[in-house]
Amino acid sequence: MAESYEHERWLELEDIICNFLNSNYGKSVNKQTMFTEFISLFEREIHVFILAEICVPVAQYITRGRRCTRRGITAGLDFLMARMAVCWHSAEASLMLRVAWLEMCAYGDPYFSQDQLNVIFDHIRTLRRSVALLPESFMKGTISIHFHTLSTGIAWGADRYRTAYQHLNIFCEDLLYHLYSYNASKEYRERTEQSWAKRLAISALFADNITDFDPVLYHIIMEPIRLRRVLLIFTNCNVVNFCKFKKFHARILPWIRRANLIPPIFSLGLIEGKMKLLEEKFRSIAARKIAASDNMLTAEAVNRHVEKFMENTEKYVDKMPKEFDKNWVKIFWRESSE
């Protein structure tokens, strides 16, 4: 079959297969059977990087089809290792499969031990260096987007918001180039940019080392979305709106508990923990602004000012006229709204 097929036809077939696997129609087929009984007949004739791209959704199907059990993960990893033997001579193709391998590992038990997480993030750091060293090309952009999306999800799940923000920031830089290179429609580009702009803003909010939100507010993909106003609460140290936000959050938690509205991947404890993270960040920004206004104040005096500042506002906040957007509370379960 391979010998009688013209080179141009191979290119056409590669495009058809890739587009099909990533389409809505592709979601309904048995990708493992499709690969075993069809694609494997000519896999060595396909451009090696395209083959790696095809293998990613097939490995995902194998793993998810077994509900991400240990057996399913092993089957997905075995499939990828077999393809490594075909793709080893291409740095880009090998790296694409290594990123997919990391994805299979991340499908495991969501409650990783700290040691397991450290191993996973060591792999992420190694892969990040490998991706950065690739020569600029469309292949590098494709790998980068897949890798940084995956790393963001893993970091978010592990409550490592600083790492999530770093990967997401790089991803958003690559995203625009990728969308335009695929000639995506204006409507699709805008919808995609909005979705990732929200994730970038939320990651910045929870990242412990981000207190200056200007780079996020003026990021190339950041349109006037609702979350801009959340970032501005911190940027402007708007204690009234922050306290209103905090009180509203505390008031609706019992209702959320009764209505069972929290997505399975979250818990009330996690949501409460995120609120504490935001309050700590807000207090640190307030402390920095107070310290900047009077260089003579000691750290203890600054902390006393912040405590009084927050205490007085919380006491009288209901009498203050400023209002906030109640939809802001959705930042606590970002993944449920995507």
Short mmCIF file of C-alpha atoms in Angstrom, two decimals:
data_model
loop_
_atom_site.label_atom_id
_atom_site.label_comp_id
_atom_site.label_asym_id
_atom_site.label_seq_id
_atom_site.Cartn_x
_atom_site.Cartn_y
_atom_site.Cartn_z
CA MET A 1 0.00 0.00 0.00
CA ALA A 2 2.73 2.43 1.05
CA GLU A 3 4.84 1.86 -2.06
CA SER A 4 2.03 2.74 -4.45
CA TYR A 5 0.97 5.92 -2.68
CA GLU A 6 2.26 9.28 -3.95
CA HIS A 7 4.03 11.64 -1.55
CA GLU A 8 1.43 14.38 -1.99
CA ARG A 9 -1.30 11.91 -1.14
CA TRP A 10 0.46 11.06 2.14
CA LEU A 11 0.41 14.72 3.09
CA GLU A 12 -3.28 14.93 2.27
CA LEU A 13 -4.02 11.78 4.28
CA GLU A 14 -2.05 13.11 7.28
CA ASP A 15 -4.19 16.26 7.33
CA ILE A 16 -7.42 14.26 7.05
CA ILE A 17 -6.47 11.96 9.95
CA CYS A 18 -5.34 14.81 12.23
CA ASN A 19 -8.45 16.87 11.53
CA PHE A 20 -10.71 13.85 12.06
CA LEU A 21 -9.15 12.82 15.39
CA ASN A 22 -9.54 16.35 16.74
CA SER A 23 -13.08 16.86 15.45
CA ASN A 24 -16.42 16.20 17.11
CA TYR A 25 -16.80 13.13 14.89
CA GLY A 26 -13.47 11.81 16.15
CA LYS A 27 -14.75 11.80 19.73
CA SER A 28 -17.21 9.02 18.90
CA VAL A 29 -14.79 6.50 17.33
CA ASN A 30 -12.59 3.86 18.91
CA LYS A 31 -9.23 5.54 18.30
CA GLN A 32 -7.27 2.50 19.42
CA THR A 33 -8.96 0.27 16.84
CA MET A 34 -8.57 2.97 14.19
CA PHE A 35 -4.83 3.10 14.86
CA THR A 36 -4.31 -0.67 15.10
CA GLU A 37 -6.33 -1.65 12.04
CA PHE A 38 -5.70 1.35 9.79
CA ILE A 39 -3.02 3.89 10.70
CA SER A 40 -0.45 1.29 11.83
CA LEU A 41 -0.43 -0.14 8.29
CA PHE A 42 1.42 2.95 7.06
CA GLU A 43 2.69 4.68 10.21
CA ARG A 44 6.30 4.68 8.95
CA GLU A 45 5.22 6.59 5.83
CA ILE A 46 3.65 9.46 7.81
CA HIS A 47 5.79 12.48 8.68
CA VAL A 48 7.22 11.58 12.06
CA PHE A 49 5.94 14.69 13.88
CA ILE A 50 2.45 14.22 12.43
CA LEU A 51 2.58 10.63 13.68
CA ALA A 52 3.42 11.90 17.18
CA GLU A 53 0.49 14.34 16.98
CA ILE A 54 -1.81 11.47 15.99
CA CYS A 55 -0.53 9.28 18.84
CA VAL A 56 -1.45 11.81 21.54
CA PRO A 57 -5.28 11.56 21.21
CA VAL A 58 -4.97 7.78 20.71
CA ALA A 59 -3.02 7.42 23.99
CA GLN A 60 -5.57 9.68 25.71
CA TYR A 61 -8.38 7.47 24.40
CA ILE A 62 -6.67 4.28 25.62
CA THR A 63 -6.18 5.72 29.11
CA ARG A 64 -9.52 7.46 29.51
CA GLY A 65 -11.36 4.51 27.97
CA ARG A 66 -10.24 2.52 30.99
CA ARG A 67 -11.34 5.37 33.28
CA CYS A 68 -7.74 6.36 34.03
CA THR A 69 -7.21 3.26 36.18
CA ARG A 70 -3.68 2.00 36.80
CA ARG A 71 -4.27 -0.58 34.08
CA GLY A 72 -5.45 2.13 31.68
CA ILE A 73 -2.46 4.35 32.39
CA THR A 74 -0.10 1.42 31.85
CA ALA A 75 -1.79 0.65 28.51
CA GLY A 76 -1.46 4.29 27.43
CA LEU A 77 2.21 4.40 28.42
CA ASP A 78 2.93 1.11 26.62
CA PHE A 79 1.36 2.52 23.45
CA LEU A 80 3.54 5.65 23.66
CA MET A 81 6.72 3.66 24.35
CA ALA A 82 6.08 1.56 21.23
CA ARG A 83 5.73 4.73 19.15
CA MET A 84 8.98 6.11 20.62
CA ALA A 85 10.82 3.44 18.64
CA VAL A 86 9.45 4.98 15.43
CA CYS A 87 9.93 8.64 16.41
CA TRP A 88 13.31 8.55 18.20
CA HIS A 89 15.24 10.26 15.37
CA SER A 90 13.09 13.44 15.52
CA ALA A 91 13.67 15.75 18.51
CA GLU A 92 10.25 17.38 18.05
CA ALA A 93 8.32 14.12 17.68
CA SER A 94 10.12 12.50 20.64
CA LEU A 95 9.40 15.53 22.79
CA MET A 96 5.72 15.51 21.83
CA LEU A 97 5.51 11.87 22.98
CA ARG A 98 7.39 12.67 26.21
CA VAL A 99 4.84 15.40 26.98
CA ALA A 100 2.05 12.89 26.29
CA TRP A 101 3.83 10.43 28.60
CA LEU A 102 3.72 13.05 31.37
CA GLU A 103 0.01 13.50 30.68
CA MET A 104 -0.60 9.76 31.12
CA CYS A 105 1.21 9.86 34.49
CA ALA A 106 -0.87 12.86 35.59
CA TYR A 107 -4.08 10.89 34.93
CA GLY A 108 -3.31 8.77 38.00
CA ASP A 109 -4.50 9.15 41.57
CA PRO A 110 -5.40 12.86 42.03
CA TYR A 111 -4.12 12.70 45.60
CA PHE A 112 -0.42 12.42 44.85
CA SER A 113 1.98 12.29 47.76
CA GLN A 114 4.40 15.19 48.10
CA ASP A 115 7.25 12.97 46.88
CA GLN A 116 5.27 11.97 43.79
CA LEU A 117 4.46 15.62 43.07
CA ASN A 118 8.13 16.55 43.38
CA VAL A 119 9.02 13.88 40.80
CA ILE A 120 6.29 15.13 38.43
CA PHE A 121 7.44 18.75 38.73
CA ASP A 122 11.06 17.67 38.16
CA HIS A 123 9.89 16.14 34.87
CA ILE A 124 8.00 19.34 34.06
CA ARG A 125 11.13 21.46 34.61
CA THR A 126 13.20 19.12 32.42
CA LEU A 127 10.61 19.17 29.63
CA ARG A 128 10.32 22.96 29.87
CA ARG A 129 14.06 23.31 29.20
CA SER A 130 13.83 20.85 26.30
CA VAL A 131 10.92 22.74 24.72
CA ALA A 132 12.75 26.08 25.10
CA LEU A 133 15.84 24.67 23.32
CA LEU A 134 13.94 23.61 20.19
CA PRO A 135 14.50 25.80 17.10
CA GLU A 136 11.60 28.12 16.32
CA SER A 137 9.06 26.36 14.14
CA PHE A 138 5.39 25.49 13.90
CA MET A 139 6.23 22.15 15.55
CA LYS A 140 7.76 23.91 18.56
CA GLY A 141 4.64 26.08 18.90
CA THR A 142 2.41 23.00 18.85
CA ILE A 143 4.49 21.21 21.50
CA SER A 144 4.73 24.34 23.64
CA ILE A 145 0.96 24.85 23.69
CA HIS A 146 0.28 21.22 24.62
CA PHE A 147 3.02 21.18 27.27
CA HIS A 148 2.15 24.46 28.98
CA THR A 149 -1.58 23.67 28.98
CA LEU A 150 -0.87 20.33 30.65
CA SER A 151 1.60 21.81 33.15
CA THR A 152 -0.87 24.55 34.10
CA GLY A 153 -3.55 21.96 34.88
CA ILE A 154 -1.18 19.83 36.97
CA ALA A 155 0.12 22.86 38.88
CA TRP A 156 -3.40 24.18 39.55
CA GLY A 157 -4.50 20.78 40.85
CA ALA A 158 -1.50 20.72 43.18
CA ASP A 159 -2.23 24.27 44.46
CA ARG A 160 1.07 25.48 42.95
CA TYR A 161 -0.37 28.69 41.57
CA ARG A 162 2.99 30.36 40.98
CA THR A 163 4.02 27.52 38.66
CA ALA A 164 0.59 27.54 36.99
CA TYR A 165 0.92 31.26 36.27
CA GLN A 166 4.42 30.85 34.78
CA HIS A 167 3.28 28.16 32.35
CA LEU A 168 0.04 29.92 31.50
CA ASN A 169 1.85 33.17 30.74
CA ILE A 170 4.09 31.41 28.20
CA PHE A 171 1.11 29.54 26.76
CA CYS A 172 -0.84 32.77 26.18
CA GLU A 173 2.12 34.25 24.29
CA ASP A 174 2.14 31.23 21.95
CA LEU A 175 -1.64 31.08 21.65
CA LEU A 176 -2.15 34.08 19.37
CA TYR A 177 0.44 32.89 16.86
CA HIS A 178 -1.09 29.42 16.87
CA LEU A 179 -4.67 30.68 16.37
CA TYR A 180 -3.67 32.90 13.44
CA SER A 181 -1.53 30.19 11.85
CA TYR A 182 -4.56 27.90 11.83
CA ASN A 183 -6.69 30.65 10.23
CA ALA A 184 -9.24 30.32 13.03
CA SER A 185 -12.37 32.45 12.68
CA LYS A 186 -12.55 35.77 14.50
CA GLU A 187 -15.37 34.48 16.71
CA TYR A 188 -13.39 31.37 17.68
CA ARG A 189 -10.24 33.41 18.38
CA GLU A 190 -12.11 35.83 20.61
CA ARG A 191 -13.84 33.04 22.52
CA THR A 192 -10.57 31.17 23.02
CA GLU A 193 -8.66 34.29 24.06
CA GLN A 194 -11.36 35.19 26.59
CA SER A 195 -11.28 31.72 28.10
CA TRP A 196 -7.51 31.76 28.57
CA ALA A 197 -7.48 35.38 29.71
CA LYS A 198 -9.74 34.33 32.60
CA ARG A 199 -7.39 31.50 33.53
CA LEU A 200 -4.38 33.81 33.39
CA ALA A 201 -6.11 36.35 35.66
CA ILE A 202 -7.17 33.68 38.16
CA SER A 203 -3.71 32.11 38.27
CA ALA A 204 -2.21 35.55 38.90
CA LEU A 205 -4.67 36.12 41.76
CA PHE A 206 -3.67 32.94 43.56
CA ALA A 207 0.08 33.01 42.76
CA ASP A 208 1.77 34.04 46.01
CA ASN A 209 4.55 35.99 44.28
CA ILE A 210 2.30 38.14 42.04
CA THR A 211 1.32 41.41 43.67
CA ASP A 212 1.70 43.68 40.63
CA PHE A 213 -1.15 42.88 38.25
CA ASP A 214 -0.30 45.42 35.55
CA PRO A 215 1.44 42.80 33.33
CA VAL A 216 -1.77 40.75 33.52
CA LEU A 217 -4.16 43.67 33.06
CA TYR A 218 -2.32 44.80 29.94
CA HIS A 219 -1.49 41.36 28.57
CA ILE A 220 -1.99 41.07 24.81
CA ILE A 221 -4.96 38.68 25.18
CA MET A 222 -6.63 40.46 28.11
CA GLU A 223 -9.87 42.03 26.93
CA PRO A 224 -12.29 43.95 29.23
CA ILE A 225 -13.52 40.84 31.03
CA ARG A 226 -15.23 40.67 34.40
CA LEU A 227 -12.05 39.52 36.14
CA ARG A 228 -10.28 42.78 35.28
CA ARG A 229 -12.34 44.37 38.04
CA VAL A 230 -11.23 41.69 40.48
CA LEU A 231 -7.59 42.41 39.67
CA LEU A 232 -8.24 46.12 40.08
CA ILE A 233 -9.54 45.53 43.62
CA PHE A 234 -6.02 44.38 44.49
CA THR A 235 -4.19 46.87 42.29
CA ASN A 236 -6.11 49.80 43.81
CA CYS A 237 -6.23 48.20 47.27
CA ASN A 238 -10.01 48.67 47.27
CA VAL A 239 -10.73 47.39 50.77
CA VAL A 240 -14.47 48.13 50.59
CA ASN A 241 -15.07 45.94 47.55
CA PHE A 242 -12.75 43.26 48.89
CA CYS A 243 -14.66 43.06 52.17
CA LYS A 244 -18.00 42.96 50.32
CA PHE A 245 -16.62 40.15 48.19
CA LYS A 246 -15.42 38.29 51.29
CA LYS A 247 -18.75 38.66 53.11
CA PHE A 248 -20.72 37.52 50.09
CA HIS A 249 -18.46 34.49 49.75
CA ALA A 250 -19.01 33.54 53.42
CA ARG A 251 -22.76 34.03 53.07
CA ILE A 252 -23.23 31.76 50.05
CA LEU A 253 -21.03 28.85 51.20
CA PRO A 254 -23.81 27.24 53.33
CA TRP A 255 -26.21 27.59 50.39
CA ILE A 256 -23.67 25.96 48.06
CA ARG A 257 -23.26 23.13 50.56
CA ARG A 258 -27.02 22.51 50.74
CA ALA A 259 -27.51 22.75 46.97
CA ASN A 260 -24.51 20.47 46.28
CA LEU A 261 -23.27 22.85 43.57
CA ILE A 262 -19.55 22.30 44.00
CA PRO A 263 -17.98 20.35 41.12
CA PRO A 264 -16.54 16.96 42.20
CA ILE A 265 -12.95 18.13 41.70
CA PHE A 266 -13.35 20.72 44.47
CA SER A 267 -14.24 20.64 48.13
CA LEU A 268 -15.55 23.31 50.46
CA GLY A 269 -12.23 23.21 52.29
CA LEU A 270 -10.37 24.00 49.08
CA ILE A 271 -12.68 26.93 48.28
CA GLU A 272 -12.31 28.31 51.81
CA GLY A 273 -8.54 27.88 51.49
CA LYS A 274 -8.51 29.93 48.30
CA MET A 275 -10.38 32.73 50.05
CA LYS A 276 -7.69 32.73 52.73
CA LEU A 277 -5.04 32.95 50.02
CA LEU A 278 -6.75 36.00 48.55
CA GLU A 279 -7.07 37.68 51.93
CA GLU A 280 -3.39 37.10 52.71
CA LYS A 281 -2.46 38.59 49.35
CA PHE A 282 -4.74 41.60 49.85
CA ARG A 283 -3.26 42.24 53.30
CA SER A 284 0.29 42.04 51.94
CA ILE A 285 -0.53 44.58 49.21
CA ALA A 286 -2.17 46.88 51.77
CA ALA A 287 0.90 46.56 54.01
CA ARG A 288 3.20 47.45 51.14
CA LYS A 289 1.18 50.56 50.29
CA ILE A 290 1.06 51.70 53.92
CA ALA A 291 4.81 51.14 54.33
CA ALA A 292 5.49 53.11 51.14
CA SER A 293 3.47 56.05 52.48
CA ASP A 294 5.55 56.31 55.68
CA ASN A 295 9.12 55.00 55.71
CA MET A 296 9.35 55.54 59.47
CA LEU A 297 6.82 52.82 60.31
CA THR A 298 8.15 49.53 61.66
CA ALA A 299 6.88 46.21 60.30
CA GLU A 300 4.85 45.72 63.49
CA ALA A 301 3.27 49.17 63.11
CA VAL A 302 2.40 48.46 59.48
CA ASN A 303 0.72 45.18 60.46
CA ARG A 304 -1.29 46.98 63.16
CA HIS A 305 -2.44 49.55 60.59
CA VAL A 306 -3.51 46.79 58.19
CA GLU A 307 -5.38 44.95 60.95
CA LYS A 308 -7.23 48.11 61.98
CA PHE A 309 -7.84 49.00 58.35
CA MET A 310 -9.51 45.63 57.67
CA GLU A 311 -11.35 45.48 60.98
CA ASN A 312 -12.98 48.90 60.57
CA THR A 313 -13.99 48.22 56.98
CA GLU A 314 -15.51 44.82 57.78
CA LYS A 315 -17.42 46.41 60.67
CA TYR A 316 -18.99 49.17 58.57
CA VAL A 317 -18.89 47.65 55.07
CA ASP A 318 -22.66 47.11 54.84
CA LYS A 319 -23.22 50.86 55.23
CA MET A 320 -20.80 51.70 52.43
CA PRO A 321 -22.34 52.37 49.00
CA LYS A 322 -19.91 50.64 46.64
CA GLU A 323 -21.14 47.40 45.08
CA PHE A 324 -19.32 44.50 43.51
CA ASP A 325 -20.17 41.89 40.89
CA LYS A 326 -21.54 38.75 42.53
CA ASN A 327 -20.34 36.59 39.66
CA TRP A 328 -16.79 37.08 40.92
CA VAL A 329 -17.30 34.14 43.24
CA LYS A 330 -16.95 31.86 40.17
CA ILE A 331 -13.19 32.27 40.33
CA PHE A 332 -13.19 29.61 43.05
CA TRP A 333 -14.19 26.87 40.64
CA ARG A 334 -12.66 28.05 37.37
CA GLU A 335 -12.63 24.63 35.70
CA SER A 336 -16.36 24.12 36.09
CA SER A 337 -17.17 27.12 33.92
CA GLU A 338 -14.82 26.36 31.02
#
